[in-house]
Amino acid sequence: MIESAELAWILTIVFAVTGIVCAIRCVQPEVGGQPQYIADRVSSGCHFLMSAGMLAMVWPWGMEISLTAQILVFSAAALWFVAALVMRSRVRSCAAHGVVMGRAHQLHHGLLMVAMVWMLALMPMAMDAMMAHESSGSGTSEHAGHHEMGSGMHAGSGLPWWITGINMIFVLYCVALGVWWLSRALDAMRDKGKTPTSVTVAALRASGVDTACHSVMSMGMGVMLFVMY
Amino acid sequence: MLALDGSGRRTCCLARGRLDVAESSCGVAQWAFGRSRYRQRRRGLGFSDFPLLAKLTRWGNDAHMGLLSGLANQIVLALPAVTLLCLLLWGYRMWWLRGRSSGGFGELAAGDAWRQVPGKVLAPIIVVIVLAGYFAPLLEISLVAFVLVDIAAGVRKRKLTGGKQ
């Protein structure tokens, strides 16, 4: 849950847009002139669920969704991308940009799913830490104001150092990956970079949209991890 | 402001130039730095009582005004200011030289130039701009307006030239 209404709405719009893009990819018969296989649809479905999960996490009603069910779903999604990484010759995820990015692409998706599971698994601990932090000597109006002005519910001070450390590694990874994906998206949409000659302009454009979507989702996850813990 | 007050003590307080001047009973200081801060001071609330964000705001203001750590702060502030002035002057020089090479007085650069910037350079810049825009949205409005106008001009130019730059 994000306490800052402004940030909550920004993240809601971000994850709504990425969710819509992934949902469209799920039902499209072909993307950028290339056919969509079942594997592509499953990958897009995983990303749709990820967007929906993070959107729900932003608001208080999202706390009512079963954590165990979410952890199971996103663990399965992580395993899916690991399988896609291992069996890439048979399982081609995201046909349009799969040809551009290859196995690293699957690895990053898998790691982001692991980050999602990590975020969900830590949520009860972070909530407890935040409650303890707020009730222990920070009940003044000044500190209440501090939380209102802040981005979210920083509970980092109440968590063990190694959890905060791992969390910061995930945050840096998400942001760095988001920047890298954004650079690929910009190059793809402007027909720059090293691309196979067989890849059509339409495929590059579709690749650009997909990669931009993943970039935004990755950076959104980085922001969520940063402000929630 | 200094000339309004004849008292040496008050003048000295003001000459320090910091917001701490509200500590004095100087009426000018109250006027200059707000009565609420002065009253807060009178009630015994000091800087150490401020919450973290208020302290950061105060430090940020002092740093922005070159009052935080004396000369070093002022040099750090002067560097980007001088750099910005140099960029402005060089920009006009480039405009003038382009014009001379084409026989005119000055000539604008080809629009849409940012489209030639590689993604690995443009992406971090975009992220930093978005981040800065979250914290200081008013600063971003002029930049966003400029980029939108540039995009519109570029699209129009490409349509007129049939997609060729």
Tab-separated table of C-alpha atoms in Angstrom:
chain	number	residue	atom	x	y	z
A	1	MET	CA	0.000	0.000	0.000
A	2	ILE	CA	1.295	3.440	-0.933
A	3	GLU	CA	0.197	6.243	1.372
A	4	SER	CA	1.022	9.102	-0.957
A	5	ALA	CA	-2.091	9.539	-3.106
A	6	GLU	CA	-0.104	11.264	-5.847
A	7	LEU	CA	2.394	8.423	-6.209
A	8	ALA	CA	-0.374	5.836	-5.853
A	9	TRP	CA	-2.230	7.303	-8.825
A	10	ILE	CA	0.927	7.583	-10.928
A	11	LEU	CA	1.724	3.913	-10.274
A	12	THR	CA	-1.895	2.960	-10.919
A	13	ILE	CA	-1.811	4.614	-14.343
A	14	VAL	CA	1.579	3.036	-15.105
A	15	PHE	CA	0.475	-0.490	-14.224
A	16	ALA	CA	-2.923	-0.042	-15.878
A	17	VAL	CA	-1.208	0.913	-19.152
A	18	THR	CA	1.277	-1.973	-18.983
A	19	GLY	CA	-1.551	-4.342	-18.068
A	20	ILE	CA	-3.605	-3.220	-21.063
A	21	VAL	CA	-0.627	-3.640	-23.427
A	22	CYS	CA	0.034	-7.161	-22.079
A	23	ALA	CA	-3.648	-8.087	-22.272
A	24	ILE	CA	-3.754	-6.957	-25.913
A	25	ARG	CA	-0.637	-9.021	-26.647
A	26	CYS	CA	-2.374	-12.026	-25.081
A	27	VAL	CA	-5.222	-11.973	-27.573
A	28	GLN	CA	-3.464	-10.727	-30.699
A	29	PRO	CA	-3.012	-13.437	-33.339
A	30	GLU	CA	0.237	-11.866	-34.531
A	31	VAL	CA	2.587	-9.121	-33.387
A	32	GLY	CA	4.585	-7.030	-35.816
A	33	GLY	CA	3.835	-9.405	-38.660
A	34	GLN	CA	5.022	-12.451	-36.701
A	35	PRO	CA	2.678	-15.147	-35.394
A	36	GLN	CA	1.975	-15.389	-31.682
A	37	TYR	CA	2.609	-18.829	-30.226
A	38	ILE	CA	1.074	-20.235	-27.070
A	39	ALA	CA	4.344	-19.500	-25.268
A	40	ASP	CA	4.116	-15.847	-26.261
A	41	ARG	CA	0.598	-15.636	-24.913
A	42	VAL	CA	1.603	-17.296	-21.631
A	43	SER	CA	4.467	-14.812	-21.212
A	44	SER	CA	2.166	-11.886	-21.927
A	45	GLY	CA	-0.349	-13.369	-19.491
A	46	CYS	CA	2.346	-13.530	-16.800
A	47	HIS	CA	3.130	-9.873	-17.384
A	48	PHE	CA	-0.547	-8.980	-17.281
A	49	LEU	CA	-0.855	-10.725	-13.899
A	50	MET	CA	2.267	-8.934	-12.711
A	51	SER	CA	0.829	-5.555	-13.668
A	52	ALA	CA	-2.480	-6.398	-11.995
A	53	GLY	CA	-0.687	-7.645	-8.873
A	54	MET	CA	1.370	-4.485	-8.501
A	55	LEU	CA	-1.638	-2.277	-9.224
A	56	ALA	CA	-3.563	-4.036	-6.453
A	57	MET	CA	-0.606	-3.710	-4.119
A	58	VAL	CA	-0.742	0.079	-4.428
A	59	TRP	CA	-4.173	0.340	-2.781
A	60	PRO	CA	-5.522	-0.795	0.597
A	61	TRP	CA	-7.964	-3.245	-0.997
A	62	GLY	CA	-4.993	-5.044	-2.493
A	63	MET	CA	-3.987	-6.137	1.016
A	64	GLU	CA	-7.082	-8.324	1.147
A	65	ILE	CA	-5.985	-10.533	-1.750
A	66	SER	CA	-4.472	-13.801	-0.559
A	67	LEU	CA	-0.694	-13.446	-0.329
A	68	THR	CA	-0.149	-17.190	-0.562
A	69	ALA	CA	-2.080	-17.402	-3.819
A	70	GLN	CA	-0.131	-14.482	-5.276
A	71	ILE	CA	3.197	-15.971	-4.223
A	72	LEU	CA	2.273	-19.293	-5.833
A	73	VAL	CA	1.168	-17.623	-9.076
A	74	PHE	CA	4.296	-15.499	-9.437
A	75	SER	CA	6.590	-18.373	-8.419
A	76	ALA	CA	5.015	-20.377	-11.238
A	77	ALA	CA	5.577	-17.411	-13.565
A	78	ALA	CA	9.247	-17.269	-12.525
A	79	LEU	CA	9.578	-20.985	-13.262
A	80	TRP	CA	7.942	-20.421	-16.629
A	81	PHE	CA	10.591	-17.910	-17.628
A	82	VAL	CA	13.348	-20.206	-16.344
A	83	ALA	CA	11.887	-22.931	-18.554
A	84	ALA	CA	11.753	-20.480	-21.455
A	85	LEU	CA	15.407	-19.661	-20.818
A	86	VAL	CA	16.427	-23.322	-20.839
A	87	MET	CA	14.279	-24.381	-23.792
A	88	ARG	CA	14.515	-21.263	-25.904
A	89	SER	CA	14.779	-23.194	-29.141
A	90	ARG	CA	11.281	-24.529	-28.574
A	91	VAL	CA	9.662	-21.927	-26.383
A	92	ARG	CA	9.875	-18.492	-27.955
A	93	SER	CA	8.548	-15.928	-25.607
A	94	CYS	CA	7.490	-12.582	-27.042
A	95	ALA	CA	8.183	-13.376	-30.665
A	96	ALA	CA	8.732	-9.817	-31.811
A	97	HIS	CA	11.478	-8.859	-29.407
A	98	GLY	CA	12.586	-12.400	-28.691
A	99	VAL	CA	14.551	-12.284	-31.917
A	100	VAL	CA	16.257	-9.110	-30.776
A	101	MET	CA	17.074	-9.943	-27.198
A	102	GLY	CA	17.408	-13.696	-26.780
A	103	ARG	CA	18.063	-15.556	-23.560
A	104	ALA	CA	19.034	-12.549	-21.448
A	105	HIS	CA	15.503	-11.361	-22.001
A	106	GLN	CA	14.013	-14.490	-20.404
A	107	LEU	CA	16.496	-14.318	-17.537
A	108	HIS	CA	15.495	-10.741	-16.732
A	109	HIS	CA	11.800	-11.602	-16.820
A	110	GLY	CA	12.443	-14.519	-14.479
A	111	LEU	CA	14.416	-12.348	-12.057
A	112	LEU	CA	11.670	-9.723	-12.023
A	113	MET	CA	9.154	-12.434	-11.157
A	114	VAL	CA	11.474	-13.475	-8.307
A	115	ALA	CA	11.530	-9.812	-7.201
A	116	MET	CA	7.732	-9.861	-7.250
A	117	VAL	CA	7.662	-12.967	-5.029
A	118	TRP	CA	10.216	-11.324	-2.733
A	119	MET	CA	8.067	-8.205	-2.449
A	120	LEU	CA	4.971	-10.246	-1.611
A	121	ALA	CA	6.765	-12.489	0.868
A	122	LEU	CA	8.140	-9.510	2.745
A	123	MET	CA	4.889	-7.601	2.888
A	124	PRO	CA	3.628	-8.926	6.274
A	125	MET	CA	7.048	-8.326	7.850
A	126	ALA	CA	7.229	-4.842	6.397
A	127	MET	CA	3.733	-4.011	7.617
A	128	ASP	CA	4.614	-5.187	11.134
A	129	ALA	CA	7.850	-3.204	11.062
A	130	MET	CA	6.027	-0.103	9.909
A	131	MET	CA	3.394	-0.427	12.659
A	132	ALA	CA	6.106	-0.912	15.273
A	133	HIS	CA	8.064	2.037	13.899
A	134	GLU	CA	5.030	4.318	13.982
A	135	SER	CA	3.920	3.305	17.457
A	136	SER	CA	7.384	3.610	19.048
A	137	GLY	CA	7.918	7.271	19.658
A	138	SER	CA	6.903	8.665	16.323
A	139	GLY	CA	3.324	9.433	17.081
A	140	THR	CA	3.779	13.187	17.039
A	141	SER	CA	2.086	15.289	14.466
A	142	GLU	CA	5.457	16.205	13.003
A	143	HIS	CA	6.312	12.605	12.254
A	144	ALA	CA	2.826	11.937	10.987
A	145	GLY	CA	3.384	14.809	8.608
A	146	HIS	CA	6.674	13.281	7.581
A	147	HIS	CA	4.926	10.082	6.530
A	148	GLU	CA	2.273	11.985	4.659
A	149	MET	CA	4.864	13.956	2.782
A	150	GLY	CA	6.960	10.885	2.107
A	151	SER	CA	6.505	8.602	-0.845
A	152	GLY	CA	5.099	5.637	0.948
A	153	MET	CA	5.401	3.508	4.008
A	154	HIS	CA	9.111	3.253	4.616
A	155	ALA	CA	9.569	0.359	6.974
A	156	GLY	CA	13.210	-0.136	6.146
A	157	SER	CA	14.353	1.051	9.544
A	158	GLY	CA	12.443	-1.762	11.238
A	159	LEU	CA	13.710	-4.597	9.026
A	160	PRO	CA	16.922	-6.609	9.444
A	161	TRP	CA	19.860	-5.118	7.538
A	162	TRP	CA	20.231	-8.075	5.205
A	163	ILE	CA	16.610	-7.780	4.087
A	164	THR	CA	17.048	-4.079	3.411
A	165	GLY	CA	20.287	-4.871	1.571
A	166	ILE	CA	18.728	-7.515	-0.671
A	167	ASN	CA	15.816	-5.197	-1.256
A	168	MET	CA	18.107	-2.398	-2.381
A	169	ILE	CA	19.860	-4.805	-4.756
A	170	PHE	CA	16.470	-5.625	-6.291
A	171	VAL	CA	15.651	-1.904	-6.507
A	172	LEU	CA	18.915	-1.125	-8.308
A	173	TYR	CA	18.464	-4.123	-10.591
A	174	CYS	CA	14.896	-3.111	-11.501
A	175	VAL	CA	15.893	0.485	-12.264
A	176	ALA	CA	19.032	-0.482	-14.198
A	177	LEU	CA	17.085	-3.048	-16.189
A	178	GLY	CA	14.335	-0.513	-16.827
A	179	VAL	CA	16.877	1.976	-18.191
A	180	TRP	CA	18.481	-0.710	-20.372
A	181	TRP	CA	15.102	-1.794	-21.734
A	182	LEU	CA	14.153	1.814	-22.355
A	183	SER	CA	17.329	2.347	-24.385
A	184	ARG	CA	16.501	-0.760	-26.443
A	185	ALA	CA	12.947	0.482	-26.924
A	186	LEU	CA	14.143	3.895	-28.092
A	187	ASP	CA	16.583	2.326	-30.532
A	188	ALA	CA	13.996	-0.124	-31.823
A	189	MET	CA	11.345	2.521	-32.347
A	190	ARG	CA	13.811	4.756	-34.165
A	191	ASP	CA	15.135	1.865	-36.279
A	192	LYS	CA	18.586	2.111	-34.761
A	193	GLY	CA	20.946	-0.468	-33.363
A	194	LYS	CA	22.046	-3.834	-34.636
A	195	THR	CA	19.009	-5.626	-35.895
A	196	PRO	CA	18.762	-8.594	-38.245
A	197	THR	CA	17.875	-7.589	-41.768
A	198	SER	CA	14.966	-10.039	-41.768
A	199	VAL	CA	13.241	-8.126	-38.986
A	200	THR	CA	10.660	-5.831	-40.481
A	201	VAL	CA	9.983	-2.282	-39.418
A	202	ALA	CA	6.619	-3.398	-38.022
A	203	ALA	CA	8.339	-6.041	-35.894
A	204	LEU	CA	10.794	-3.446	-34.629
A	205	ARG	CA	7.988	-1.096	-33.717
A	206	ALA	CA	6.133	-3.898	-31.907
A	207	SER	CA	9.380	-4.791	-30.190
A	208	GLY	CA	9.773	-1.149	-29.159
A	209	VAL	CA	6.303	-1.039	-27.626
A	210	ASP	CA	6.818	-4.322	-25.767
A	211	THR	CA	10.254	-3.328	-24.516
A	212	ALA	CA	9.026	0.101	-23.409
A	213	CYS	CA	6.198	-1.663	-21.559
A	214	HIS	CA	8.678	-3.945	-19.771
A	215	SER	CA	10.903	-0.972	-19.018
A	216	VAL	CA	8.088	0.956	-17.388
A	217	MET	CA	6.978	-2.132	-15.475
A	218	SER	CA	10.520	-2.769	-14.253
A	219	MET	CA	11.023	0.793	-13.073
A	220	GLY	CA	7.562	0.800	-11.489
A	221	MET	CA	8.531	-2.309	-9.562
A	222	GLY	CA	11.754	-0.603	-8.474
A	223	VAL	CA	9.742	2.330	-7.150
A	224	MET	CA	7.326	-0.014	-5.351
A	225	LEU	CA	10.185	-1.922	-3.711
A	226	PHE	CA	11.855	1.327	-2.686
A	227	VAL	CA	8.847	3.021	-1.135
A	228	MET	CA	7.300	-0.039	0.468
A	229	TYR	CA	10.364	-1.269	2.336
B	1	MET	CA	16.563	46.143	4.217
B	2	LEU	CA	19.693	46.811	6.188
B	3	ALA	CA	19.311	50.535	5.761
B	4	LEU	CA	15.892	50.478	7.372
B	5	ASP	CA	17.377	49.667	10.724
B	6	GLY	CA	19.780	51.932	12.476
B	7	SER	CA	20.719	49.591	15.320
B	8	GLY	CA	24.152	48.019	15.053
B	9	ARG	CA	23.046	44.732	16.651
B	10	ARG	CA	20.130	44.263	14.353
B	11	THR	CA	22.219	45.105	11.344
B	12	CYS	CA	24.763	42.526	12.479
B	13	CYS	CA	22.048	39.891	12.814
B	14	LEU	CA	20.819	40.570	9.335
B	15	ALA	CA	24.316	40.690	7.925
B	16	ARG	CA	24.751	37.049	8.864
B	17	GLY	CA	22.255	36.468	6.136
B	18	ARG	CA	20.862	33.235	7.568
B	19	LEU	CA	17.334	32.443	8.572
B	20	ASP	CA	18.616	32.391	12.149
B	21	VAL	CA	18.056	36.120	12.180
B	22	ALA	CA	14.532	35.358	13.342
B	23	GLU	CA	16.120	34.664	16.711
B	24	SER	CA	16.572	38.388	17.210
B	25	SER	CA	13.791	40.678	18.245
B	26	CYS	CA	14.440	42.716	15.131
B	27	GLY	CA	11.177	43.768	13.538
B	28	VAL	CA	12.721	43.720	10.086
B	29	ALA	CA	13.754	40.122	10.621
B	30	GLN	CA	10.210	39.231	11.600
B	31	TRP	CA	8.946	40.894	8.456
B	32	ALA	CA	11.571	39.273	6.255
B	33	PHE	CA	11.413	35.726	7.510
B	34	GLY	CA	7.824	35.380	8.587
B	35	ARG	CA	6.074	35.980	11.849
B	36	SER	CA	5.214	32.324	12.342
B	37	ARG	CA	8.861	31.295	12.355
B	38	TYR	CA	9.628	34.102	14.773
B	39	ARG	CA	6.814	33.100	17.084
B	40	GLN	CA	7.896	29.480	16.867
B	41	ARG	CA	11.340	30.582	17.942
B	42	ARG	CA	9.920	32.552	20.848
B	43	ARG	CA	8.031	29.472	22.071
B	44	GLY	CA	11.332	27.629	22.353
B	45	LEU	CA	11.171	25.415	19.270
B	46	GLY	CA	14.583	25.303	17.681
B	47	PHE	CA	16.052	23.768	14.574
B	48	SER	CA	16.706	20.509	16.407
B	49	ASP	CA	12.956	20.197	16.997
B	50	PHE	CA	12.218	20.262	13.274
B	51	PRO	CA	11.202	16.963	11.611
B	52	LEU	CA	13.644	15.559	9.075
B	53	LEU	CA	11.905	16.940	5.998
B	54	ALA	CA	11.745	20.428	7.504
B	55	LYS	CA	15.458	20.229	8.254
B	56	LEU	CA	16.156	19.060	4.709
B	57	THR	CA	14.054	21.924	3.362
B	58	ARG	CA	16.000	24.389	5.457
B	59	TRP	CA	19.350	22.941	4.397
B	60	GLY	CA	18.172	22.891	0.795
B	61	ASN	CA	17.167	26.539	0.944
B	62	ASP	CA	20.438	27.531	2.558
B	63	ALA	CA	22.430	25.560	-0.010
B	64	HIS	CA	20.421	27.121	-2.816
B	65	MET	CA	21.131	30.592	-1.448
B	66	GLY	CA	24.837	29.868	-0.924
B	67	LEU	CA	24.613	30.163	2.857
B	68	LEU	CA	25.219	26.590	3.920
B	69	SER	CA	29.000	26.396	4.074
B	70	GLY	CA	30.311	29.758	3.001
B	71	LEU	CA	32.619	30.188	0.049
B	72	ALA	CA	32.657	26.509	-0.943
B	73	ASN	CA	28.876	26.544	-1.306
B	74	GLN	CA	29.027	29.725	-3.355
B	75	ILE	CA	31.680	28.265	-5.674
B	76	VAL	CA	29.581	25.120	-6.163
B	77	LEU	CA	26.613	27.315	-7.027
B	78	ALA	CA	28.657	29.539	-9.322
B	79	LEU	CA	29.962	26.623	-11.410
B	80	PRO	CA	26.605	25.564	-12.916
B	81	ALA	CA	25.617	29.217	-13.310
B	82	VAL	CA	28.784	30.000	-15.285
B	83	THR	CA	28.390	26.760	-17.251
B	84	LEU	CA	24.845	27.709	-18.163
B	85	LEU	CA	25.991	31.150	-19.306
B	86	CYS	CA	28.719	29.547	-21.442
B	87	LEU	CA	26.178	27.186	-23.001
B	88	LEU	CA	23.933	30.119	-23.846
B	89	LEU	CA	26.751	32.083	-25.424
B	90	TRP	CA	28.057	29.073	-27.368
B	91	GLY	CA	24.516	28.356	-28.552
B	92	TYR	CA	24.203	31.844	-30.000
B	93	ARG	CA	27.700	31.546	-31.487
B	94	MET	CA	26.710	28.286	-33.212
B	95	TRP	CA	23.522	29.909	-34.487
B	96	TRP	CA	25.559	32.810	-35.861
B	97	LEU	CA	28.234	30.581	-37.480
B	98	ARG	CA	25.561	28.408	-39.147
B	99	GLY	CA	24.041	31.537	-40.606
B	100	ARG	CA	27.375	32.782	-41.885
B	101	SER	CA	28.134	29.466	-43.584
B	102	SER	CA	24.831	29.679	-45.459
B	103	GLY	CA	25.239	33.344	-46.319
B	104	GLY	CA	22.736	34.657	-43.772
B	105	PHE	CA	22.985	36.221	-40.351
B	106	GLY	CA	21.914	33.271	-38.202
B	107	GLU	CA	20.238	29.914	-38.732
B	108	LEU	CA	18.397	27.535	-36.422
B	109	ALA	CA	19.723	24.012	-35.920
B	110	ALA	CA	17.908	21.202	-37.702
B	111	GLY	CA	14.924	20.209	-35.592
B	112	ASP	CA	14.420	16.766	-34.121
B	113	ALA	CA	18.154	16.457	-33.383
B	114	TRP	CA	17.469	14.509	-30.200
B	115	ARG	CA	16.185	11.651	-32.372
B	116	GLN	CA	19.797	11.007	-33.387
B	117	VAL	CA	20.914	10.516	-29.772
B	118	PRO	CA	21.623	6.815	-29.054
B	119	GLY	CA	19.133	5.057	-26.783
B	120	LYS	CA	21.762	4.241	-24.169
B	121	VAL	CA	22.403	7.971	-23.742
B	122	LEU	CA	18.806	9.122	-24.076
B	123	ALA	CA	17.277	6.530	-21.713
B	124	PRO	CA	19.106	7.595	-18.511
B	125	ILE	CA	18.433	11.245	-19.367
B	126	ILE	CA	14.711	10.518	-19.704
B	127	VAL	CA	14.670	8.666	-16.382
B	128	VAL	CA	16.444	11.504	-14.576
B	129	ILE	CA	14.070	14.057	-16.131
B	130	VAL	CA	11.020	12.042	-15.082
B	131	LEU	CA	12.425	11.691	-11.559
B	132	ALA	CA	13.156	15.419	-11.349
B	133	GLY	CA	9.686	16.111	-12.742
B	134	TYR	CA	8.100	14.152	-9.897
B	135	PHE	CA	9.814	16.283	-7.273
B	136	ALA	CA	9.702	19.618	-9.149
B	137	PRO	CA	6.924	19.432	-11.740
B	138	LEU	CA	6.973	23.142	-12.546
B	139	LEU	CA	10.576	22.869	-13.687
B	140	GLU	CA	9.614	20.251	-16.249
B	141	ILE	CA	6.735	22.085	-17.896
B	142	SER	CA	8.926	24.235	-20.146
B	143	LEU	CA	11.044	21.230	-21.139
B	144	VAL	CA	8.001	19.080	-21.911
B	145	ALA	CA	6.489	21.932	-23.936
B	146	PHE	CA	9.739	22.345	-25.870
B	147	VAL	CA	10.016	18.617	-26.636
B	148	LEU	CA	6.352	18.464	-27.737
B	149	VAL	CA	6.836	21.421	-30.085
B	150	ASP	CA	10.032	19.811	-31.427
B	151	ILE	CA	8.237	16.483	-31.982
B	152	ALA	CA	5.352	18.237	-33.753
B	153	ALA	CA	7.772	20.202	-35.936
B	154	GLY	CA	9.691	17.008	-36.740
B	155	VAL	CA	6.542	15.086	-37.657
B	156	ARG	CA	5.420	17.954	-39.886
B	157	LYS	CA	8.819	18.160	-41.548
B	158	ARG	CA	8.917	14.408	-42.195
B	159	LYS	CA	5.441	14.549	-43.718
B	160	LEU	CA	6.464	17.404	-46.004
B	161	THR	CA	9.673	15.639	-47.058
B	162	GLY	CA	8.017	12.246	-47.433
B	163	GLY	CA	9.680	10.624	-44.442
B	164	LYS	CA	13.213	11.722	-45.350
B	165	GLN	CA	15.194	13.789	-42.857
